[in-house]
Amino acid sequence: MKKRKGIVLLVCILALCCCMGMPVSAKKKDVTKKYKNAVTKMLSPFDRYLCYPIAYGKASGKFVFNDYTKTSMLLYSPECHVNYGESVSSAKRKCMPKLKQYFGTVTKFRMKKYKGYGYNMELQYLFHNNDGTVQYMGGDYADMDTPRGKVTKIVRTAKKKYKVTYKEYLTNDYYGYSDAYRGTYQISLKKASNQFGFIITDIKLTESAGPLN
């Protein structure tokens, strides 16, 4: 009987030690207030890209997050200052530091080879390599339509890992509408030593609005 009590006591002690050893960071925690400004600054250059497939209610399929996507996100942003028709080598030289800053050091600059319009028109292939020059394959927003993203929630899900709820809106002050909701993304971040404090590790489109009236 004493032996059995000893075993039970040992099990209880071990369980208590395991619980005490669990890091506080493993618990989910709302950290929106703490990181909202930094994350907003990090994501806002990509509003035009993220809103592109949902701006007018024509989203189809899931958001694909890969090196082609990361490259297109930067080329379509104001971060790299690449002109359409510029050499791919020049674009790569401009974008590589930003790719590493936003997505981590293992990210590669990747573009599909141009084979004519109507080929590989998915969002991740918004830019093609046309005989060594940057070829834009997409369209454009309606006159004066401006996409604007909003960070609505940031949750720490594990040590150094975070989930951001990021909503896209379309604004056009000239035509008198603002904050027309277009859709929601869930963006995964990881703590990093850069100016923002994070890198983007995944992006998922979780909701898209219908046609813009």
PDB file of N, CA, C and O in Angstrom, residues 7 54 62 68 107 124 165 168 206:
ATOM      1  N   ILE A   7       4.174   5.742  -5.541  1.00  0.00           N
ATOM      2  CA  ILE A   7       4.114   5.869  -7.004  1.00  0.00           C
ATOM      3  C   ILE A   7       3.170   6.999  -7.402  1.00  0.00           C
ATOM      4  O   ILE A   7       3.475   7.817  -8.276  1.00  0.00           O
ATOM      5  N   ILE A  54      -9.752  40.533 -54.664  1.00  0.00           N
ATOM      6  CA  ILE A  54     -11.050  40.624 -53.985  1.00  0.00           C
ATOM      7  C   ILE A  54     -11.705  41.993 -54.125  1.00  0.00           C
ATOM      8  O   ILE A  54     -12.822  42.204 -53.665  1.00  0.00           O
ATOM      9  N   LYS A  62      -8.045  29.513 -53.565  1.00  0.00           N
ATOM     10  CA  LYS A  62      -7.348  29.936 -52.349  1.00  0.00           C
ATOM     11  C   LYS A  62      -6.149  30.814 -52.695  1.00  0.00           C
ATOM     12  O   LYS A  62      -5.670  30.822 -53.828  1.00  0.00           O
ATOM     13  N   TYR A  68       6.939  32.770 -55.717  1.00  0.00           N
ATOM     14  CA  TYR A  68       6.388  33.579 -56.811  1.00  0.00           C
ATOM     15  C   TYR A  68       5.495  34.687 -56.239  1.00  0.00           C
ATOM     16  O   TYR A  68       5.519  35.831 -56.690  1.00  0.00           O
ATOM     17  N   THR A 107      14.052  32.939 -48.725  1.00  0.00           N
ATOM     18  CA  THR A 107      13.167  33.306 -49.833  1.00  0.00           C
ATOM     19  C   THR A 107      13.958  33.546 -51.107  1.00  0.00           C
ATOM     20  O   THR A 107      15.035  34.134 -51.087  1.00  0.00           O
ATOM     21  N   GLN A 124      -0.219  34.745 -58.090  1.00  0.00           N
ATOM     22  CA  GLN A 124       1.207  34.568 -57.783  1.00  0.00           C
ATOM     23  C   GLN A 124       2.092  34.779 -59.017  1.00  0.00           C
ATOM     24  O   GLN A 124       3.292  34.961 -58.899  1.00  0.00           O
ATOM     25  N   THR A 165      -5.272  39.107 -37.989  1.00  0.00           N
ATOM     26  CA  THR A 165      -6.493  39.259 -38.781  1.00  0.00           C
ATOM     27  C   THR A 165      -6.386  40.599 -39.489  1.00  0.00           C
ATOM     28  O   THR A 165      -6.319  41.654 -38.852  1.00  0.00           O
ATOM     29  N   GLU A 168      -9.238  43.974 -45.663  1.00  0.00           N
ATOM     30  CA  GLU A 168      -9.022  44.906 -46.764  1.00  0.00           C
ATOM     31  C   GLU A 168     -10.310  45.670 -47.084  1.00  0.00           C
ATOM     32  O   GLU A 168     -11.397  45.097 -47.117  1.00  0.00           O
ATOM     33  N   THR A 206      -9.366  34.241 -45.872  1.00  0.00           N
ATOM     34  CA  THR A 206     -10.392  33.533 -45.112  1.00  0.00           C
ATOM     35  C   THR A 206     -11.810  33.972 -45.473  1.00  0.00           C
ATOM     36  O   THR A 206     -12.767  33.253 -45.192  1.00  0.00           O
TER      37      THR A 206
END
